Structure formats: structure tokens, C-alpha cells
XYZ file of C-alpha atoms in Angstrom:
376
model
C -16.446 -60.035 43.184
C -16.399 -56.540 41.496
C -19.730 -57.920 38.693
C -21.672 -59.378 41.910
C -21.477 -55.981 43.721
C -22.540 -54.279 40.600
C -25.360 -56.631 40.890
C -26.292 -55.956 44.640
C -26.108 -52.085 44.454
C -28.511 -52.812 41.018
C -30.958 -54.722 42.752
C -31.037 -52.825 45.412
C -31.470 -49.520 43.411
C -34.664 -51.771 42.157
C -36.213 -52.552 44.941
C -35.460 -49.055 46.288
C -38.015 -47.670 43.132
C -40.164 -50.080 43.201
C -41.130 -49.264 46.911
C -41.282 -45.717 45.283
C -43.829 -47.258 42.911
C -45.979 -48.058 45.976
C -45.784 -45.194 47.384
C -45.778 -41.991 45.868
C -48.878 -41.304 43.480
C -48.652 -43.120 39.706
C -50.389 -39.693 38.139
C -49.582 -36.218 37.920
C -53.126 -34.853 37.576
C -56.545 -35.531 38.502
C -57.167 -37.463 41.285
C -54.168 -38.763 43.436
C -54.094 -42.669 42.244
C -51.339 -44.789 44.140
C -50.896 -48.708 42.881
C -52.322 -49.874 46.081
C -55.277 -49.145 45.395
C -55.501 -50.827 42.368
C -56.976 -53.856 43.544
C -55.383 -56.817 41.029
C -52.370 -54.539 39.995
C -51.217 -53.690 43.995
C -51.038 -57.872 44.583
C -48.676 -57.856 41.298
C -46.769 -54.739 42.214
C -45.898 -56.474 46.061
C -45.228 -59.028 45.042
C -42.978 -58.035 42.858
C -41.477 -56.168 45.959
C -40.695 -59.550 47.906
C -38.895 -61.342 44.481
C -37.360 -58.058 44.018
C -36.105 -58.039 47.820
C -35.080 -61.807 47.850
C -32.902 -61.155 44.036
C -31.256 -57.978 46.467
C -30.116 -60.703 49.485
C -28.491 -63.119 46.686
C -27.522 -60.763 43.948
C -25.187 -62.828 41.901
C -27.389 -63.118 38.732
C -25.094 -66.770 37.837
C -27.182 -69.875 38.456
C -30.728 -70.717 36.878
C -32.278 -70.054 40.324
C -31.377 -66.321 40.193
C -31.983 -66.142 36.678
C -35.707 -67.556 36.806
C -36.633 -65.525 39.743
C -35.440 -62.145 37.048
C -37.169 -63.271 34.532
C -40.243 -64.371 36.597
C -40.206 -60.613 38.298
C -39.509 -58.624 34.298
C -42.357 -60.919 32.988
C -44.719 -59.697 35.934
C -43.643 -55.698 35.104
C -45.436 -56.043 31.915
C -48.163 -56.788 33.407
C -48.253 -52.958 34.539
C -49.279 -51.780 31.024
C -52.253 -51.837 32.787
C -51.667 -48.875 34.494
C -51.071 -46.537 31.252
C -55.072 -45.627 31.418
C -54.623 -44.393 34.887
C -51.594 -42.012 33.626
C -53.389 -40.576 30.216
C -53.137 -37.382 32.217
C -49.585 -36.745 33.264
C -47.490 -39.806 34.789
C -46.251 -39.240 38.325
C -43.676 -40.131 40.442
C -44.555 -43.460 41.591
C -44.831 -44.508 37.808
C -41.376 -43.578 36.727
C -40.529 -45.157 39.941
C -41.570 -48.197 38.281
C -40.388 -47.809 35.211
C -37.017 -47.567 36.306
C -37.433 -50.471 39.026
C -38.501 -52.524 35.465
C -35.404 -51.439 33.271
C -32.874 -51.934 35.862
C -34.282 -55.822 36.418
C -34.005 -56.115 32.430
C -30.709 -54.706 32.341
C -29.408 -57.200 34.999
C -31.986 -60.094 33.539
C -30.199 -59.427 30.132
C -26.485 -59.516 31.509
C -27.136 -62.508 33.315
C -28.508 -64.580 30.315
C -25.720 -63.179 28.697
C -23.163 -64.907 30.460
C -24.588 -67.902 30.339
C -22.389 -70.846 28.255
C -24.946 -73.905 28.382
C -23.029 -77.096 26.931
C -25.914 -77.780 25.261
C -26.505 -76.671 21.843
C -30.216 -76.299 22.035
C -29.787 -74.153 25.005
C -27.591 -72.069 23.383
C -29.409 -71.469 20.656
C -32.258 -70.578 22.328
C -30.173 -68.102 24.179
C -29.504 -66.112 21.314
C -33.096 -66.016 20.186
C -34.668 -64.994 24.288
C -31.709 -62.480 24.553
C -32.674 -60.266 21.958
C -35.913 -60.771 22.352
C -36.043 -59.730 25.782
C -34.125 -56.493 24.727
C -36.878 -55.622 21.830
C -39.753 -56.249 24.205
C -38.430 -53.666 26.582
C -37.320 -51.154 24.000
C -41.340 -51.634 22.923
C -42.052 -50.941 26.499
C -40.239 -48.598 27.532
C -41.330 -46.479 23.757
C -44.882 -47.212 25.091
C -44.587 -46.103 28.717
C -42.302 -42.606 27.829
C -44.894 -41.448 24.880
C -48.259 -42.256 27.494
C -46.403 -41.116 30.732
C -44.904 -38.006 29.084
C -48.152 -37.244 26.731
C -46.729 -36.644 23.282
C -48.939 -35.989 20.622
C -49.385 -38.656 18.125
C -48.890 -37.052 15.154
C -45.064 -36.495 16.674
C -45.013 -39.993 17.804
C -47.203 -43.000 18.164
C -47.131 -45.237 20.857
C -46.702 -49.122 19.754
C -49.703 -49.990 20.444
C -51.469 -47.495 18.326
C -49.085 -48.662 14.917
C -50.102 -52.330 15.457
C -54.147 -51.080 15.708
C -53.526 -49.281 12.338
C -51.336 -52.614 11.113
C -54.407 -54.976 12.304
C -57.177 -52.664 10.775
C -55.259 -51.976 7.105
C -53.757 -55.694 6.733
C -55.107 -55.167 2.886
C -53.722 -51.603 2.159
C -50.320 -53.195 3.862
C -50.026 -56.407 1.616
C -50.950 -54.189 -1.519
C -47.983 -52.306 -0.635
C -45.656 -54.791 0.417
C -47.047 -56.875 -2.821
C -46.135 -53.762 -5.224
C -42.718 -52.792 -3.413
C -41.029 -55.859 -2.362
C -42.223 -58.660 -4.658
C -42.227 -57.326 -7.774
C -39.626 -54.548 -7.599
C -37.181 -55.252 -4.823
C -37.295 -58.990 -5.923
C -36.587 -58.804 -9.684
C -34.188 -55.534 -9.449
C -32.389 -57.565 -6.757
C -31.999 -60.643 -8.583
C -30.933 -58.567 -11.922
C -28.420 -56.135 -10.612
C -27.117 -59.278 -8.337
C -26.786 -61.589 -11.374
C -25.343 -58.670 -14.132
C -22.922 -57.709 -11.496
C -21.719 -61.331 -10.422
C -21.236 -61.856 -14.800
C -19.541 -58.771 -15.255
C -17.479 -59.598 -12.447
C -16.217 -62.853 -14.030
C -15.491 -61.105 -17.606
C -13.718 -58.043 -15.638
C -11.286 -61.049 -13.944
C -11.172 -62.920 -17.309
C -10.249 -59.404 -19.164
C -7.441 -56.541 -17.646
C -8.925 -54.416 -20.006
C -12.214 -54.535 -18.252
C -10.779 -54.914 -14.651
C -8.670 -51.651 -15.309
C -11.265 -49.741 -17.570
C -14.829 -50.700 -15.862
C -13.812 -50.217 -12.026
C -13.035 -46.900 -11.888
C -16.384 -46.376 -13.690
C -18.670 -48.966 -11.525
C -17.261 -46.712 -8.394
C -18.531 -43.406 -10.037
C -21.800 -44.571 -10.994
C -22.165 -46.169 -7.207
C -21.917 -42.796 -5.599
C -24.525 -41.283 -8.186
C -27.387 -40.163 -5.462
C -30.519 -42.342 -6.070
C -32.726 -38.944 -5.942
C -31.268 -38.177 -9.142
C -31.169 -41.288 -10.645
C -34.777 -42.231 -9.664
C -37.126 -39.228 -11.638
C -34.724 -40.875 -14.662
C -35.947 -44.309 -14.579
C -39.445 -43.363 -14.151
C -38.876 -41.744 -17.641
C -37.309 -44.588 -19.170
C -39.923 -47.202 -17.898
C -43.062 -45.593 -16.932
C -44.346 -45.027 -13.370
C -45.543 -48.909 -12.863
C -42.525 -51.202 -10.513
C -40.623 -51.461 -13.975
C -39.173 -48.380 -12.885
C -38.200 -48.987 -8.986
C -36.738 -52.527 -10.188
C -34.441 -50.541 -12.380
C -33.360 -47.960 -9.479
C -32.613 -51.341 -7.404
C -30.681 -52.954 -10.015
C -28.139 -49.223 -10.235
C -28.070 -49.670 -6.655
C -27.252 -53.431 -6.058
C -25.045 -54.058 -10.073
C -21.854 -52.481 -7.979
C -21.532 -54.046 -4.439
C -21.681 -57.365 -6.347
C -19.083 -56.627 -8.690
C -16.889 -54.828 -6.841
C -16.839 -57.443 -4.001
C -17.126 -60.733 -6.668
C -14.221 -58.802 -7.972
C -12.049 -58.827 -4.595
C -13.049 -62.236 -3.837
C -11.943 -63.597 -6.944
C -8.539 -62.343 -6.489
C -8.455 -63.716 -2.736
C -7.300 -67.191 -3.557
C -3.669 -68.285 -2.410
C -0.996 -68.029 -4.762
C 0.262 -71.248 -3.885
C -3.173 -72.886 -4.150
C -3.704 -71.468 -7.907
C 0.030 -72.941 -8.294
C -1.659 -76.587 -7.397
C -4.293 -76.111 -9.591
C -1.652 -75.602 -12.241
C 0.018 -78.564 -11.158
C -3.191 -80.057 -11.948
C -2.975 -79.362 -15.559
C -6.517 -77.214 -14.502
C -7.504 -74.625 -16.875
C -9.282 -71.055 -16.020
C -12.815 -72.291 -15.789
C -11.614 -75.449 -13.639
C -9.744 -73.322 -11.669
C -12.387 -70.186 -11.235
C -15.302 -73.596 -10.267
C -13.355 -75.476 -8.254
C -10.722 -72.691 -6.164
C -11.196 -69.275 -6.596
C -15.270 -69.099 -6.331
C -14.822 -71.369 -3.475
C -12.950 -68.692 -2.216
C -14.931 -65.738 -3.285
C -17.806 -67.113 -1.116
C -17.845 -65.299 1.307
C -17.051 -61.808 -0.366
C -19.867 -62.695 -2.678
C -22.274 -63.332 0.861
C -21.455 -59.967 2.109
C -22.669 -57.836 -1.548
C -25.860 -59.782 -0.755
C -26.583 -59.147 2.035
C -25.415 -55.724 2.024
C -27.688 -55.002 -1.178
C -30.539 -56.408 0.458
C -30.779 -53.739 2.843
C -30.349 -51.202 -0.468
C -32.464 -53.074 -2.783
C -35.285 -52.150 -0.463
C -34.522 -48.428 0.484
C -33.958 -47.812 -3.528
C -37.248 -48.956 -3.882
C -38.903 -46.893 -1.459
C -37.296 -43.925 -2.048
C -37.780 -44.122 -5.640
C -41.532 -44.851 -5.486
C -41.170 -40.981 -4.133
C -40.854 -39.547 -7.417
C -44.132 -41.252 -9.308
C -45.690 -44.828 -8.605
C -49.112 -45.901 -9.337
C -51.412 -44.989 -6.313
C -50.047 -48.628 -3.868
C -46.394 -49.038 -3.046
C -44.725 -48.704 0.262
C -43.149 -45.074 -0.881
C -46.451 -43.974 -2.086
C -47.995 -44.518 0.869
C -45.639 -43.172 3.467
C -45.342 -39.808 1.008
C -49.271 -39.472 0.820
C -50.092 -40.399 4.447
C -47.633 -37.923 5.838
C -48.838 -35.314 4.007
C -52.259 -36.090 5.952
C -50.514 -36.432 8.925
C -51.595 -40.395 9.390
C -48.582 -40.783 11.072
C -49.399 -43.915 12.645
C -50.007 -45.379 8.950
C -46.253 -43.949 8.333
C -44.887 -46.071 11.044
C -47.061 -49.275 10.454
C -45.537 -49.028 7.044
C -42.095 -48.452 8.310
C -42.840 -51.911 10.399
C -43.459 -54.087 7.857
C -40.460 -52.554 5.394
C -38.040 -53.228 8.667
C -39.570 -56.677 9.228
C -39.558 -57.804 5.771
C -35.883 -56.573 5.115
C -34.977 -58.301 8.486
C -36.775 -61.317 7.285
C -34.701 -60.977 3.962
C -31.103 -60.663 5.252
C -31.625 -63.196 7.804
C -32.491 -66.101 5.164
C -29.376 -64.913 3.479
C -27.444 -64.938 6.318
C -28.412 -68.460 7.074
C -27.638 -69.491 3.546
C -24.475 -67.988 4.326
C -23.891 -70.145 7.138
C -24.821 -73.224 4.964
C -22.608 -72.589 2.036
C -19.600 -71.569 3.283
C -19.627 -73.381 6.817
C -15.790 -74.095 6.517
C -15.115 -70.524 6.777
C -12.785 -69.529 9.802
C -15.918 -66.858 11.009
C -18.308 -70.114 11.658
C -16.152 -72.917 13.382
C -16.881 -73.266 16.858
């Protein structure tokens, strides 16, 4: 009772902007431009009104019905990009009116497929993809519509559309980058810091000596800060990815051990007391049990070092790279205040590291489905 009358005083709020869409001007300066006379954009903007007013008489975003007509009314308030030209000047009234009218439909859109339990699987896991894709569209919007409607200065902060112009018209400078950064250095320091760490983790728990003597150590070289450590390795290997690989292999050797470490030792006592049972020695034991076990702890340094395999990387290519690389770029183009460059740059680091930790995180899934984290 309480959630539906949350959803009636939202939809009402809504409609009650939306009318203020219509009527007070969409522009601040120049001449006085209302939507209505907009031609194509004032039959979109009414009759988004009428959905708008019929989702405010049955409020109770539950069923499909309600559900469609939301996302059939948020799909339409894209649409009114189209009136960004008509704001270059100074957005008015009316257009924050509809602005807000357009986030409070998401908001209630996105709670509403949120509560949603299909039976079905496929429904469910489509769900989980239009859910957060809804929410990323808007937050695109809504960066869009507050750096156009408020004016700020590009060189501050782009609008989206602007970083996608610069990503279509420097697709070559971009996979030069991306080519120089992620596939030769994030890649091989990854897989070498990943591999030494999980080896040195299996002689540490095959040796006290190393457990108690090497720990203490691999925890005070892990908080050595990679600005230091960086202007080093391009001394030791040269300016060329050699270099950045090594930085990433410092930064990813000591979440692997330290966390193949803990998972070794996570096995049951009374399940290493079968395997003696069993007649098992170590290496049956470590195959068969405790790496079994470790699976998951051994998951989570992965992931978690893919995220800092490709910051170390970056941040390393700071401090001397050939002229291509990710860092390079962001370093140089800043300096010439190409700040849309900057943030095309930043888009494809975020969406290849996203990219990255997802195809872990679904190898996860497939590995170690018995876990407790994935039953159903």
C-alpha cells in the first residue's frame, strides 16, 4: 500500500513537470521557444502527457501493462535530445521541467523492473542485462542534458556526444593505444605476476620458512606507491611496454599470493583428515581438496588485479613510453587541452577493463559453480 502511494505521488510529480515542459519556455535566451511549437517534438511531448496521465490513474508499477506503458513513455523522452539545439543558449524552465518529468519515469521504470521475479530464466536474465542498461542510458542523458542546458565549457567537461565524435573520428590513434597498453603490457604483466604469484604461493604453503619469512615482505612491497616504482622500471627495461608489463607484474605478484595463500589454508580439517584416510599425499591432496577449495580466493586476486593490471599500466606509461600508449596520450592531450580525446581514451580503458573482469567473472561462475555464492 505504502510502495503504490510512493508510486502515485511519483507519477503525479511527472506529469505535474511535464505539463511544465509544455508550458513555460524550453530556453533562457534569445527568442522565447516553448515545445509546442516544435512541430514533430510537441506531438511527442503530448503525448507523452496522456501515457504519463493514464501511468498517474493506475500507479502501481507491478504488472507488464504498467511496466510497458513506462518504458514506452522513457523510450519516447529520448527522443527530446532533439531539443538540445534549441537550448545552446541557456536552458529554461520548461526544459528542466522535462528533464525531471524524464528521471522521475526512469526512477519508477527502474524500480518496477526491479521487482520483477519472472519464472522464467530467459526473462530473468534479460532483466539483469535491460536494468542496468536502462540506468547507464539515463546517466548518459542526463550528463548530456546538464552540460548543454547549463553551458559548461568543454574543456571542463564534454558532453557524450562530443567523446564518441572524437572516438568515431580517431578509431586508429585509439586501437594504437589500446594495442600498446592493454595487449602487450597489461596482458603479459598480468599473466606473469598472476602465474609467479600463484607458484610462490604453493612453495610458501609447501615451506613455513617461506610462509613466515616472504609474507611479511610481499605486504611491504604491495604498499610501495607505483609512482615510485614506475620511473624504476623504465630504467631497468627501457621506455618500450617491457617496462609497464613489469610495473603490472609488482602490482598483480601480491593479491595472488596473498589470497592463493588464504585459500589454500581454507580447506576443512576434517576433509584433509579424509584425504589422509586416503593414504593421499601433499600433491594429491593440494589437486584434488585444497585447490578445489582455494577457487574461489584465487577468482577474487583475478579479478581484483585486473582492474590494477590496467591502472599500473596507465599510470606508468606517465613517466616515459614511446609516443602511443593509453598514458601517453591522456598526459600529452591534456596538456593541449583535447579534453574530449582525454575522455574518449578514458572510454575505451573503462570498457576494455569492464570487458576484462566480466569474462573472468563468468569463468568464475563456470569453475566454481558449486560454490554456496552461485546456487539458486
Amino acid at each position: 500500500m505504502r510502495q503504490a502511494q510512493r508510486d502515485s505521488w511519483q507519477a503525479l510529480f511527472a506529469f505535474a513537470a511535464l505539463v511544465a515542459a509544455v508550458t513555460l519556455p524550453i530556453n533562457a535566451e534569445g527568442p522565447r521557444i516553448y515545445i509546442l511549437g516544435l512541430g514533430t517534438e510537441a506531438i511527442l511531448i503530448l503525448l507523452m502527457l496522456f501515457l504519463t496521465a493514464v501511468a498517474s490513474v493506475r500507479p502501481a508499477a507491478s504488472d507488464i501493462a504498467d511496466l510497458m506503458l513506462l518504458f514506452f513513455v522513457h523510450v519516447g523522452g529520448y527522443f527530446a535530445l532533439t531539443l538540445l539545439p534549441a537550448v545552446a543558449d541557456g536552458a529554461g524552465w520548461g526544459f528542466w521541467g522535462l528533464v525531471i518529468a524524464l528521471w522521475l519515469l526512469a526512477w519508477r521504470l527502474v524500480t518496477g523492473l526491479s521487482a520483477l521475479e519472472p519464472s522464467n530464466r530467459a526473462y530473468a536474465m534479460l532483466l539483469k542485462i535491460v536494468v542496468p542498461l536502462i540506468f547507464g542510458i539515463w546517466l548518459l542523458f542526463l550528463w548530456e542534458v546538464v552540460v548543454v542546458g547549463t553551458g559548461v565549457p568543454a574543456v571542463l567537461l564534454p558532453p557524450p556526444s562530443a567523446i564518441w565524435a572524437r572516438i568515431t573520428t580517431s578509431t586508429d590513434i585509439l586501437w594504437a593505444d589500446f594495442n600498446q597498453t592493454f595487449l602487450k603490457a597489461v596482458i603479459a604483466g598480468y599473466a606473469i605476476g598472476c602465474a609467479s604469484g600463484f607458484l610462490v604461493a604453493i612453495a610458501a604453503d609447501r615451506s613455513p620458512f617461506l610462509k613466515r619469512g616472504l609474507l611479511p615482505v610481499g605486504n611491504l612491497v604491495s604498499a610501495l606507491p607505483i609512482i615510485g616504482m614506475a620511473p624504476i622500471m623504465v630504467m631497468w627495461f627501457g621506455f618500450d611496454w617491457q617496462s609497464k608489463a613489469a610495473v603490472v607484474v609488482i602490482m598483480t605478484f601480491f593479491p595472488m599470493l596473498v589470497n592463493t595463500v588464504a585459500g589454500l589454508a581454507a580447506s576443512d580439517a576434517m576433509q584433509r583428515d579424509l584425504m589422509q584416510t586416503y593414504a593421499a599425499d601433499y600433491w594429491q591432496t593440494l589437486i584434488k581438496l585444497r585447490l578445489q577449495a582455494a577457487l574461489p580466493f584465487i577468482f577474487n586476486a583475478l579479478k581484483i588485479n585486473s582492474t590494477l593490471a590496467l591502472i599500473g599500466a596507465i599510470v606508468a606509461e606517465f613517466f616515459g613510453t614511446p609516443i602511443v600508449g593509453m598514458g601517453f596520450r591522456i598526459s600529452t592531450e591534456v596538456g593541449r587541452l583535447a579534453v574530449d580525446m582525454v575522455w574518449a581514451e578514458i572510454a575505451v580503458a573503462a570498457l576494455a577493463g569492464s570487458v576484462f573482469y566480466g569474462v573472468l567473472a563468468l569463468l568464475e561462475r563456470i569453475v566454481t559453480f558449486w560454490h554456496p555464492s552461485f546456487r539458486t
